[in-house]
XYZ file of C-alpha atoms in Angstrom:
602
model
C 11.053 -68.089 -23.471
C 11.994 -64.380 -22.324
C 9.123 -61.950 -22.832
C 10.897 -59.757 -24.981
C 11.627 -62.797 -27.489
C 7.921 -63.967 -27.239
C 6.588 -60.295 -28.327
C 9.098 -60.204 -31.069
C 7.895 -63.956 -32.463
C 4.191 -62.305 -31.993
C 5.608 -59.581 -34.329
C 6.972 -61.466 -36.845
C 4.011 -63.611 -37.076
C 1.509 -60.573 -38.079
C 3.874 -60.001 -40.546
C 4.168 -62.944 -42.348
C 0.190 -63.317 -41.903
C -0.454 -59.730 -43.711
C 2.197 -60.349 -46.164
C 0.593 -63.670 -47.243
C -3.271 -61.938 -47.062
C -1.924 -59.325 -49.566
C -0.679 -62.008 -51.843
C -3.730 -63.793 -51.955
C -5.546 -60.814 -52.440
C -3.414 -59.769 -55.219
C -3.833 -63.484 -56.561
C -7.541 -63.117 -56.481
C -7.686 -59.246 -58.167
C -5.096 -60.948 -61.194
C -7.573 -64.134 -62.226
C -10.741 -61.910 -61.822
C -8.949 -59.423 -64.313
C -8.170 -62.171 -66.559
C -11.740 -63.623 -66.603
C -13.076 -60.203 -66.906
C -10.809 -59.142 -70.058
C -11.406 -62.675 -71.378
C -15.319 -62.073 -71.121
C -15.046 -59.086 -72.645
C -12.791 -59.758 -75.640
C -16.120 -62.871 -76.216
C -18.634 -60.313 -75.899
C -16.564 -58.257 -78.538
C -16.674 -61.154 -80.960
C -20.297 -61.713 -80.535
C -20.985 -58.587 -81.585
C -18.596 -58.386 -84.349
C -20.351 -61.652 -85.905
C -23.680 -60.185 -85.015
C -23.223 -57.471 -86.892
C -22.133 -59.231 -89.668
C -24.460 -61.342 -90.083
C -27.067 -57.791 -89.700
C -25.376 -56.244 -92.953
C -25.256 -59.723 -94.867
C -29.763 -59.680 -94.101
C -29.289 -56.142 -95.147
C -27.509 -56.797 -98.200
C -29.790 -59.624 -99.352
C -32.893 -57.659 -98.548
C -31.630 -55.160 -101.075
C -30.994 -57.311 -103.790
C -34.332 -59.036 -103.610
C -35.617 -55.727 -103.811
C -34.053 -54.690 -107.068
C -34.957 -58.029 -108.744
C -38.461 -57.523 -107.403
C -38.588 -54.563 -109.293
C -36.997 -55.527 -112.408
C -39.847 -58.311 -112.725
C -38.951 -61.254 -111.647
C -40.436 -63.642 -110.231
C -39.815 -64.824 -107.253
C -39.228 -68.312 -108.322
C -36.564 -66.761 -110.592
C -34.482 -65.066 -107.958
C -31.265 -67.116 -107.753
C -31.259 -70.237 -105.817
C -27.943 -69.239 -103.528
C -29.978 -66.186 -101.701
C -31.630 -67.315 -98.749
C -35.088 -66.068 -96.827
C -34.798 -63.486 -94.315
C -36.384 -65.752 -91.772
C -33.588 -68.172 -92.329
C -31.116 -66.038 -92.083
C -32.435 -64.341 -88.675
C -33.109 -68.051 -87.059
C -29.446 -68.355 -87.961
C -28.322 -64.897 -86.439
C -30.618 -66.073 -83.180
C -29.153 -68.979 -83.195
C -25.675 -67.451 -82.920
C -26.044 -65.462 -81.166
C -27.187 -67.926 -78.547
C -24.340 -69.982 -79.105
C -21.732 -67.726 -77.747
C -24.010 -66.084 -75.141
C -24.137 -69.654 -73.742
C -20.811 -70.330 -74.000
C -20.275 -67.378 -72.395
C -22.025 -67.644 -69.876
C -21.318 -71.445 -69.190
C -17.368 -69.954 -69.095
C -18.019 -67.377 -66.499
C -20.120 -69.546 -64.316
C -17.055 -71.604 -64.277
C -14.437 -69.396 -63.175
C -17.003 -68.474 -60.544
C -17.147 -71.881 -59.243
C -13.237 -72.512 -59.620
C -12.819 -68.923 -58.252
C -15.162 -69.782 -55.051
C -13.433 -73.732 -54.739
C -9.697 -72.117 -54.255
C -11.255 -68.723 -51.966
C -12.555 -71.943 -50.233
C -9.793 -74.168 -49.868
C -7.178 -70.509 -49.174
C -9.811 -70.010 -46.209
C -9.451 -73.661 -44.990
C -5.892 -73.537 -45.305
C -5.852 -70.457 -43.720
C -7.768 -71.419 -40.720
C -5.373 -74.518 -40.430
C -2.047 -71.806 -40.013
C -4.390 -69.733 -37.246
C -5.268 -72.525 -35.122
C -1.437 -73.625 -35.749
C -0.661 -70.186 -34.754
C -3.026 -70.520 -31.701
C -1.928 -73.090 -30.584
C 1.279 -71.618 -29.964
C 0.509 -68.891 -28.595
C -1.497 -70.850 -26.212
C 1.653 -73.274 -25.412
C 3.926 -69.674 -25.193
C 1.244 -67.952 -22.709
C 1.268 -71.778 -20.540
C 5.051 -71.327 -20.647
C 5.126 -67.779 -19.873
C 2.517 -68.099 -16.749
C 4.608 -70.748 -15.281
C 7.812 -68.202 -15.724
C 5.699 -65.777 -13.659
C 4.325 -67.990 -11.676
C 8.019 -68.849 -10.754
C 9.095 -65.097 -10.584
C 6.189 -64.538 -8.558
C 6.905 -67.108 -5.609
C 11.282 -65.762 -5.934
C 9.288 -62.350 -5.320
C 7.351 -63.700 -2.825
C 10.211 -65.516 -0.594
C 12.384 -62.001 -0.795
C 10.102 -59.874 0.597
C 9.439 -62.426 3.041
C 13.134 -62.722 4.537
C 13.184 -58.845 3.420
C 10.007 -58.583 6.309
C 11.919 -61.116 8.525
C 14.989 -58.727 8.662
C 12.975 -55.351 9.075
C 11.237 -57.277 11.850
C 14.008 -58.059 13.286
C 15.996 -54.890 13.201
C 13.328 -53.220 14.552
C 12.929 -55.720 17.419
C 16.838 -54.603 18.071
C 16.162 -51.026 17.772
C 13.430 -51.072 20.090
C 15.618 -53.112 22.988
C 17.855 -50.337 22.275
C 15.634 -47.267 22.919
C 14.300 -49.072 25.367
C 17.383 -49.656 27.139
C 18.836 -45.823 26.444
C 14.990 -45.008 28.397
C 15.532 -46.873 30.982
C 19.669 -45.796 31.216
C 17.635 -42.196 30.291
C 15.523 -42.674 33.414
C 18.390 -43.864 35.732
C 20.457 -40.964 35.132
C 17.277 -38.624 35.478
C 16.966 -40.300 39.156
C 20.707 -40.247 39.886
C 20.698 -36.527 38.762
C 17.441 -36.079 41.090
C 19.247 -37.768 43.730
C 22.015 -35.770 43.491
C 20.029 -32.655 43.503
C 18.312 -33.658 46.587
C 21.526 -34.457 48.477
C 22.731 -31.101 47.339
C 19.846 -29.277 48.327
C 19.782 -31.316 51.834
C 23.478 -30.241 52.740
C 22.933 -26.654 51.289
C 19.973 -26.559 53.872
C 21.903 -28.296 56.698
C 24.699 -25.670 55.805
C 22.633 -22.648 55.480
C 21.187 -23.942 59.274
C 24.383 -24.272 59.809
C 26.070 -21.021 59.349
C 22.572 -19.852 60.742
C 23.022 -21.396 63.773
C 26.930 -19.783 63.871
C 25.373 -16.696 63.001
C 23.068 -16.674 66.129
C 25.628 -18.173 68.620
C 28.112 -15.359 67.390
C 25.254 -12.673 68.098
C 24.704 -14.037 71.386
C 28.758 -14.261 71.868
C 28.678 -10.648 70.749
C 25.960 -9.674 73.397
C 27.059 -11.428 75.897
C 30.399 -9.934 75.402
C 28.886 -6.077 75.341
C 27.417 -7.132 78.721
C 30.624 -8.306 80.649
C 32.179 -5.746 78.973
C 30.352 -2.818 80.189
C 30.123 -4.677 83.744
C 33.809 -4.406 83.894
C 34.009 -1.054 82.789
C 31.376 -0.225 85.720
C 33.567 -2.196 87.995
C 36.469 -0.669 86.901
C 35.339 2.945 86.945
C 33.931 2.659 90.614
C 37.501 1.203 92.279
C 39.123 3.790 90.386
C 37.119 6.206 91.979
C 37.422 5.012 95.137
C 41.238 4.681 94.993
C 40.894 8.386 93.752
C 43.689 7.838 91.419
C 44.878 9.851 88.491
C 42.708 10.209 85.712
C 42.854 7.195 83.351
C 41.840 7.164 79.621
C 39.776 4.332 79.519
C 39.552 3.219 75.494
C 36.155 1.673 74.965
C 36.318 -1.684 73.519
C 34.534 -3.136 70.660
C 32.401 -6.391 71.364
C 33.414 -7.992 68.151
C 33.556 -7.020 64.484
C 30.849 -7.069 62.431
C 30.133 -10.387 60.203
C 29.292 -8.670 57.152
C 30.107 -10.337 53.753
C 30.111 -7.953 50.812
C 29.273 -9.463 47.423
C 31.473 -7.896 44.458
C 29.760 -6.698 41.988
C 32.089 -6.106 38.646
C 30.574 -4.349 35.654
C 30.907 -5.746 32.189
C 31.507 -2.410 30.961
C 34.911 -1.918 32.968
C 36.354 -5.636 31.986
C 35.884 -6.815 35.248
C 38.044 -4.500 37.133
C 36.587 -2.519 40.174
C 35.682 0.845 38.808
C 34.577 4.280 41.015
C 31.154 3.816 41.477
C 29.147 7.034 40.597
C 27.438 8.387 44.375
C 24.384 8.984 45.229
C 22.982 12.144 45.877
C 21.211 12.874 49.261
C 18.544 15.344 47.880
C 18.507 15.132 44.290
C 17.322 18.116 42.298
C 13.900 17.218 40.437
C 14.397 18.026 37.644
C 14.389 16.074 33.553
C 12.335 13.617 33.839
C 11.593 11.228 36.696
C 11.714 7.397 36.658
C 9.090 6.338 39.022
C 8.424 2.545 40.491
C 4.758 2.327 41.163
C 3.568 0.042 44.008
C 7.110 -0.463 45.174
C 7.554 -3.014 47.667
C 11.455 -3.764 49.138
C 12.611 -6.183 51.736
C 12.550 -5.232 55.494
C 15.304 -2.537 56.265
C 16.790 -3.337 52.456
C 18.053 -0.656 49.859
C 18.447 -0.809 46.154
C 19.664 1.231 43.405
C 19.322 0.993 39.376
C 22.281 -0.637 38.227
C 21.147 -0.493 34.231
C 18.276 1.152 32.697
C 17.073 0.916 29.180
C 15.632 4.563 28.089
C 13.390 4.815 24.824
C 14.114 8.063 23.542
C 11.705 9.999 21.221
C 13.940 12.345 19.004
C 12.143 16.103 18.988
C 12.665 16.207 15.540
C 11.216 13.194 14.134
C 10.034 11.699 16.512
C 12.629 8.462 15.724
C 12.637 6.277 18.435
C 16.173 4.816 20.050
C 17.243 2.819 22.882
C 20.153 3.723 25.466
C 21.309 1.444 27.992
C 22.399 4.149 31.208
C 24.556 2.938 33.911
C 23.390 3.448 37.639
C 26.951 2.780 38.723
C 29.525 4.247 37.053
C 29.543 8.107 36.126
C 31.482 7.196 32.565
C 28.620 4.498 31.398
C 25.402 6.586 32.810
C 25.404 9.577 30.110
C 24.818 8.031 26.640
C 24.456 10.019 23.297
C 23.977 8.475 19.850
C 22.910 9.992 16.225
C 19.091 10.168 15.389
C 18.921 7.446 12.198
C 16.177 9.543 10.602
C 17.384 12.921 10.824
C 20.418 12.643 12.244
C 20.532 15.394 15.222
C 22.719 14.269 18.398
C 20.407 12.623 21.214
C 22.059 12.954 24.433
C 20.940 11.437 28.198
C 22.159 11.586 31.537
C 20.786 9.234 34.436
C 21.159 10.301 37.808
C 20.164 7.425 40.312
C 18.062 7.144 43.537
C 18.171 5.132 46.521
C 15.082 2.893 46.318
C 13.904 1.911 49.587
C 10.523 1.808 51.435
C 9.022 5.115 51.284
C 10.827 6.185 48.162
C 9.741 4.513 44.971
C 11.905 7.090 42.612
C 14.577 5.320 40.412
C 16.349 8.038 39.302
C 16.309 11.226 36.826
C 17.186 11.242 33.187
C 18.340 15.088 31.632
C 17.807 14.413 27.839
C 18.686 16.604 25.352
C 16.894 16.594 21.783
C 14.863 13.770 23.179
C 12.739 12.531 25.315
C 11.763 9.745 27.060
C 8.595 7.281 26.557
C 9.437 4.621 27.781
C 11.708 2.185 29.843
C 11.050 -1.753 29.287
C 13.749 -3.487 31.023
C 15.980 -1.814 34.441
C 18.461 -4.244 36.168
C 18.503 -3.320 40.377
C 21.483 -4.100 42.571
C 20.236 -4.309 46.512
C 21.616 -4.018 49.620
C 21.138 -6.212 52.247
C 19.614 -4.856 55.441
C 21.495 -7.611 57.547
C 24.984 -8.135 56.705
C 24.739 -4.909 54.107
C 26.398 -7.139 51.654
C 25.156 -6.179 47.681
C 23.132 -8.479 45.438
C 22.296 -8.010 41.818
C 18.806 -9.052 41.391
C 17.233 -10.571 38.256
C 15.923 -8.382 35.677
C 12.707 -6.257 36.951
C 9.569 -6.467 35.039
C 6.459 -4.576 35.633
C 3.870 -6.866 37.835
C 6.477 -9.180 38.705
C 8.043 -10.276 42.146
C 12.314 -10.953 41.798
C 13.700 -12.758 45.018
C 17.181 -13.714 45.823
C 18.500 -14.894 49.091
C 21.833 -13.254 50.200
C 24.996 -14.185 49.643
C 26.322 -13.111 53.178
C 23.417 -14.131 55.686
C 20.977 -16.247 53.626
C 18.172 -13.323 54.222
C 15.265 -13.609 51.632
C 15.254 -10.522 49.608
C 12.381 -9.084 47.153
C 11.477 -6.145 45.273
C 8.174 -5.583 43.487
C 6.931 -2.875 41.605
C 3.579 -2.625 39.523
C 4.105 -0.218 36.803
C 7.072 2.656 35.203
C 5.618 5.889 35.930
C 7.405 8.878 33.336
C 6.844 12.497 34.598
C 8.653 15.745 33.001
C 9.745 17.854 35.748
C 12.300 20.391 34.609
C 12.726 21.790 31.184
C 15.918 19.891 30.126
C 14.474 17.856 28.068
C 12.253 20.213 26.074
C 12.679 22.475 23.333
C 13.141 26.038 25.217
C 16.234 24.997 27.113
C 17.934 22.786 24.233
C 20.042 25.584 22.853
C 21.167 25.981 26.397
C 21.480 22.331 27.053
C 23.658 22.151 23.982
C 26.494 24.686 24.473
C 27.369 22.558 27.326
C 28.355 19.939 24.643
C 32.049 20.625 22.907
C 30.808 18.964 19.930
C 27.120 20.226 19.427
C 29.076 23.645 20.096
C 31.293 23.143 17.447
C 28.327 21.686 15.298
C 26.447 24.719 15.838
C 29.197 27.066 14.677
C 29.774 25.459 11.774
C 26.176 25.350 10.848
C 26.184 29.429 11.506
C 28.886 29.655 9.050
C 27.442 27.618 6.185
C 24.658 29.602 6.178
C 25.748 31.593 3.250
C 27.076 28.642 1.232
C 24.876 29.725 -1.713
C 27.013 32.806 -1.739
C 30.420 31.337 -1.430
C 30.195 29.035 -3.796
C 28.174 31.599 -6.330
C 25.426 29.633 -6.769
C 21.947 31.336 -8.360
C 18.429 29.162 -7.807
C 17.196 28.487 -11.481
C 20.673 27.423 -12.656
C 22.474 23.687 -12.373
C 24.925 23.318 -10.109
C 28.464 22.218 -11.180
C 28.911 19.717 -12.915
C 25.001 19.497 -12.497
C 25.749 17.689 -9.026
C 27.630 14.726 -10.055
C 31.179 13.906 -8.177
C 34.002 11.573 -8.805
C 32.374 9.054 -6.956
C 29.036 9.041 -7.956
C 28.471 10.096 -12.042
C 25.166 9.815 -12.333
C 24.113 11.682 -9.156
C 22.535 14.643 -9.874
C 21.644 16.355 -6.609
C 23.835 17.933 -3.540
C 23.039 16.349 0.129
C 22.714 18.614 3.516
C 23.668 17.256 5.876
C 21.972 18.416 9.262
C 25.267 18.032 11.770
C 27.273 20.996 9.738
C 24.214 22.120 7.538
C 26.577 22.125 4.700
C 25.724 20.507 1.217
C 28.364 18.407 -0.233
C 27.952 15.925 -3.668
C 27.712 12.787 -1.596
C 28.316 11.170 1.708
C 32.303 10.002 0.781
C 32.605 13.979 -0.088
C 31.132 14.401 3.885
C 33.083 11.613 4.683
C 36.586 13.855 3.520
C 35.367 17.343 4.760
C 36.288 19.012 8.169
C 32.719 18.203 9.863
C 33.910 16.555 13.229
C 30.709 14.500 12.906
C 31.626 12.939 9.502
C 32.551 9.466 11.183
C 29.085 8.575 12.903
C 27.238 8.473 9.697
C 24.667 10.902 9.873
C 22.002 10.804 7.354
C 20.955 13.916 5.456
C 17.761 14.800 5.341
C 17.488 17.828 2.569
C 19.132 18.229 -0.567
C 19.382 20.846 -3.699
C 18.461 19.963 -7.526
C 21.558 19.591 -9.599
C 19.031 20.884 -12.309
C 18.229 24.216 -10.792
C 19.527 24.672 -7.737
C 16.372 24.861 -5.762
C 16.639 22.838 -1.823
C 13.829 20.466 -1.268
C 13.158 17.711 1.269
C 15.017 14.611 0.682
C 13.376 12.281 -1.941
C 13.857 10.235 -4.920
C 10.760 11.865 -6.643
C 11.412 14.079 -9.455
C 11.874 17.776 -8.874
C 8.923 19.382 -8.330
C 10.366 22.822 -10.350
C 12.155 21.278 -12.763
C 10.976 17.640 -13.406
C 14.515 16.412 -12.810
C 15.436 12.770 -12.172
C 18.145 12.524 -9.676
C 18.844 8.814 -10.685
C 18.047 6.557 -13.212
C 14.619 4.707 -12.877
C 15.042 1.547 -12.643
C 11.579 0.140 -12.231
C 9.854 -2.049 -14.737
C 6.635 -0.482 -14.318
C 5.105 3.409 -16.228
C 6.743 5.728 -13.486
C 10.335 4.325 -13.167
C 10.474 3.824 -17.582
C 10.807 6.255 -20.021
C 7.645 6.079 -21.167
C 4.139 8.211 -21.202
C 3.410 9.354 -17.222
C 0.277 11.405 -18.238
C -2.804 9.725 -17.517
C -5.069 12.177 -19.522
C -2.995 10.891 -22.598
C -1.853 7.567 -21.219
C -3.209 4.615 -23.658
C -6.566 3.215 -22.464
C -5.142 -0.301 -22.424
C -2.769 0.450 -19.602
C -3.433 -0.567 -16.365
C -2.541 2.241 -14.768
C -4.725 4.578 -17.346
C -7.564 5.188 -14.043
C -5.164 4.171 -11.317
C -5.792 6.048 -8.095
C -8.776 8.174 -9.339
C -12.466 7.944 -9.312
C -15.051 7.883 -12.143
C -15.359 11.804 -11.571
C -11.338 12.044 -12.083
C -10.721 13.157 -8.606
C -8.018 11.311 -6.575
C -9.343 8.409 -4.529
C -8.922 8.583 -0.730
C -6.017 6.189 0.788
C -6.413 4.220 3.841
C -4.317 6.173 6.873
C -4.448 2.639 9.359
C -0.685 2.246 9.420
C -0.549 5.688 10.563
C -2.888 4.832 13.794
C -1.654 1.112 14.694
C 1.332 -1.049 14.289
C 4.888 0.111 15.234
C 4.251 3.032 13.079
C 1.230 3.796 14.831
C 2.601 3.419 18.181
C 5.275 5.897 17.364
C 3.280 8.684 16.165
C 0.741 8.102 19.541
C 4.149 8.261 21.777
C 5.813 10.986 19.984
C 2.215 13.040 20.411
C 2.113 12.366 24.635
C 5.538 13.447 24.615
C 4.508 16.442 22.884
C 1.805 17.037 25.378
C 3.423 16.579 28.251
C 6.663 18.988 27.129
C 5.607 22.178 28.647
């Protein structure tokens, strides 16, 4: 049997039990009604001929009175009234009679009552031992089911283990053999290596060994030659014969292998490399290479440099890449991000060799520079003068490289970047100078000259809004004009910049101040409310009391709000703020730079 069928048997069972206890218990409340109503309506009767028989004494009591008092004897009274004792033995007796009877009645419906509670019980224990009986055969059956479902159980996870053990025995030859074909073609690839390494030895000895013999060719044929040319010179003078041009020959050309360099910048193609100056004028600021150490009879030259600028404005920091090589890829300028003035720089390369450790100068203007991380050297071999570009240069590290041409070992080394400010291009006194030297910032500077009275043009008066109270076609809810700082003109919005005649609309220059739509007044760019006027120059848009349009008083804020004492002491006065991100992190280390360039600006 299933054991869903078994617990619905179970089920029905205790239902037919409590169904048949409720009808004997309703059996048992019916009869002991019965014998209760039947005792009762006895009891009734009893009393009814009790009380009869009480008024019938009564009544005879009374006449016996009367006659008593007439005077007459008592052996005249009439023979049918009886004594008083008589008639109470009689009442007693009575009165007995159905008490007994009534009791003898309800002691046995007691008896029958207990006989059939007695023989229900019996039968009732007969039906649960029946019923136990069953449920001891359905429990025997249902063990041996699980029993059975146990052992099915039992034998699938045992061929369930066989096959895991088994796949896994596979899949172990298997990784086992890709190891070992792993390891093979590690050794074949070290073999391979080896024999690689082996001939590029035997043919670096090789063309080593050509080299030499060449040399000594060369030598030997600078030896006969001028031995000849001895010879030759004394028979002409003894033959005293007219005077001969003698053309000195050459003992060989020189074996010199040149490695092309090509600059990603160009494409590829061979560009006009940018010379180098003899005596370069000190001046900007000097890149210096501290502890420089360079091959034997070796030169080198930047060949990239990456400049951190500082802008003198903000002190924004940028990076330039600056090209040793080429004169179009060494002058970089770009737009400050914060403030937006033009940084320029200009790099003007050095021959690095022993004895001079200078990289090159760097003429900034509206910058200067802090730092350089990374610079990229191309050398020059000191034996076949062939070029090599070396790996990237850091400070405390050694780079080596053999040549391409002879197979010479060459290094460089260099400890530290050493930053000095020699001339005054890159500070503030000669910018204005530096500038008008630029078409653009020439241009830039005119126009700012000539929106200088903008206010008047346009008819504008501080303490009144602004047209349209600021707002454009392409932003509605704007309500503030921007200045920009590369025209110093104020337009509605950045598209409206975008569409005017500035040249430097298209390199996206942020603006830094701005004018209340509400009354006109300029201010430093923010998204605060006017400080004059209290006007909001967008929509808030925060959930919390300062972006809704709620109470922002906190004298008459509501003492439940969390921001009722927010950022004040018990004594009301503002509590301090912490000012770490100011001295470390990036922020930190921008401020510290921006001060040392400061200092050292003269």
């Amino acid at each position: 049997m299933a054991p869903k069928e078994a617990r619905e048997e179970k089920a029905k069972d205790k239902t037919k039990e409590k169904a048949k206890e409720k009808g004997r218990e309703a059996k048992s409340r019916r009869s002991a009604s019965a014998a209760d109503r039947f005792l009762h309506v006895l009891l009734g009767a009893a009393v009814a001929v009790a009380a009869l028989l009480i008024a019938l004494v009564h009544t005879v009591k009374l006449v016996r009175r009367r006659a008593r008092a007439r005077g007459v004897a008592e052996e005249e009274a009439p023979s049918w009234v009886v004594s008083e004792r008589a008639i109470l033995l009689t009442l007693c007796a009575a009165v007995g009679l159905v008490l007994g009877a009534s009791a003898l009645l309800s002691i046995g419906k007691r008896l029958a009552a207990q006989w059939s509670a007695r023989r229900e019980a019996a039968a009732a224990r007969a039906a649960a031992a029946e019923r136990e009986r069953e449920r001891a055969a359905q429990r025997d059956t249902e063990k041996v089911v699980r029993s059975g479902r146990r052992e099915d159980f039992l034998e699938r996870d045992a061929a369930s283990r066989r096959r895991q053990a088994e796949f896994e025995a596979v899949l172990r030859r298997e990784v086992e053999e890709a190891r070992r074909k792993e390891w093979e073609a590690a050794e074949a690839a070290a073999r391979e290596r080896a024999e690689e390494l082996a001939r590029a030895q035997r043919e670096a000895a090789r063309i080593d060994e050509e080299v030499r013999r060449a040399e000594r060719a060369r030598c030997e044929a600078e030896e006969s030659d001028e031995w000849q040319m001895g010879a030759y010179e004394e028979e002409e003078g003894e033959e005293g014969g007219g005077e001969g041009e003698v053309e000195e020959e050459g003992g060989g050309e020189w074996d010199a292998r040149v490695y092309e360099v090509g600059d990603d910048e160009q494409g590829g193609e061979r560009a006009e490399r940018m010379p180098l100056e003899v005596k370069p004028s000190a001046s900007g600021t000097r890149v210096r290479l501290e502890s420089l150490a360079v091959a034997p009879a070796a030169m080198a030259r930047a060949e990239a440099l990456w400049a951190a600028l500082a802008c003198s404005r903000c002190s924004e920091q940028t990076e330039l890449v600056l090209s040793g090589l080429f004169a179009d890829a060494a002058q970089k300028k770009s737009w400050c991000a914060k403030c937006g003035a033009l940084l320029s720089a200009a790099l003007r390369p050095c021959t690095l060799c022993d004895g001079f450790d200078v990289a090159g100068y760097i003429d900034t203007i509206n910058c200067v520079v802090v730092d350089v991380p990374r610079l990229s050297v191309l050398m020059q071999c000191g034996r076949c003068d062939a070029e090599l570009r070396l790996p990237e240069l850091l400070r405390g590290r050694t780079v080596q490289a053999g040549c391409r041409g002879c197979h010479a070992p060459l290094s460089l080394h260099m400890s530290n970047v050493q930053l000095s400010v020699l001339g005054v291009l890159g500070s503030k006194a000669a910018r204005g100078g530096a500038d008008d030297d630029d078409e653009m910032e020439q241009l830039l500077k005119k126009l700012r000259k000539k929106n200088l009275d903008q206010f008047k043009t346009l008819g504008l008066v501080i303490g009144k809004p602004l047209p349209n109270k600021g707002t454009c076609r392409h932003y509605s809810h704007s309500y503030r004009w921007l200045r920009f700082p590369c025209c110093g003109r104020a337009h509605p919005c950045a598209v409206c910049h975008a569409a005017s005649d500035c040249p430097a609309a298209d390199q996206g220059v942020w603006a830094n101040r701005m004018l209340c739509g509400k009354c006109s007044r300029e201010l430093p760019y923010s998204d605060t409310p006017c400080p004059h006027c209290g006007n909001t120059f967008a929509k808030p848009g925060g959930a919390h009391w300062q972006g809704g349009a709620g109470c922002r008083d906190q004298q008459t804020l509501s003492c439940k709000d969390s921001r009722k004492h927010k950022g004040t002491s018990a004594s009301g006065a503002k509590k301090t703020s912490s000012a770490k991100a100011l001295r470390v992190g990036v922020q930190g280390k921008r401020l510290t730079a921006a001060k040392a360039a400061a200092k050292a600006a003269p």
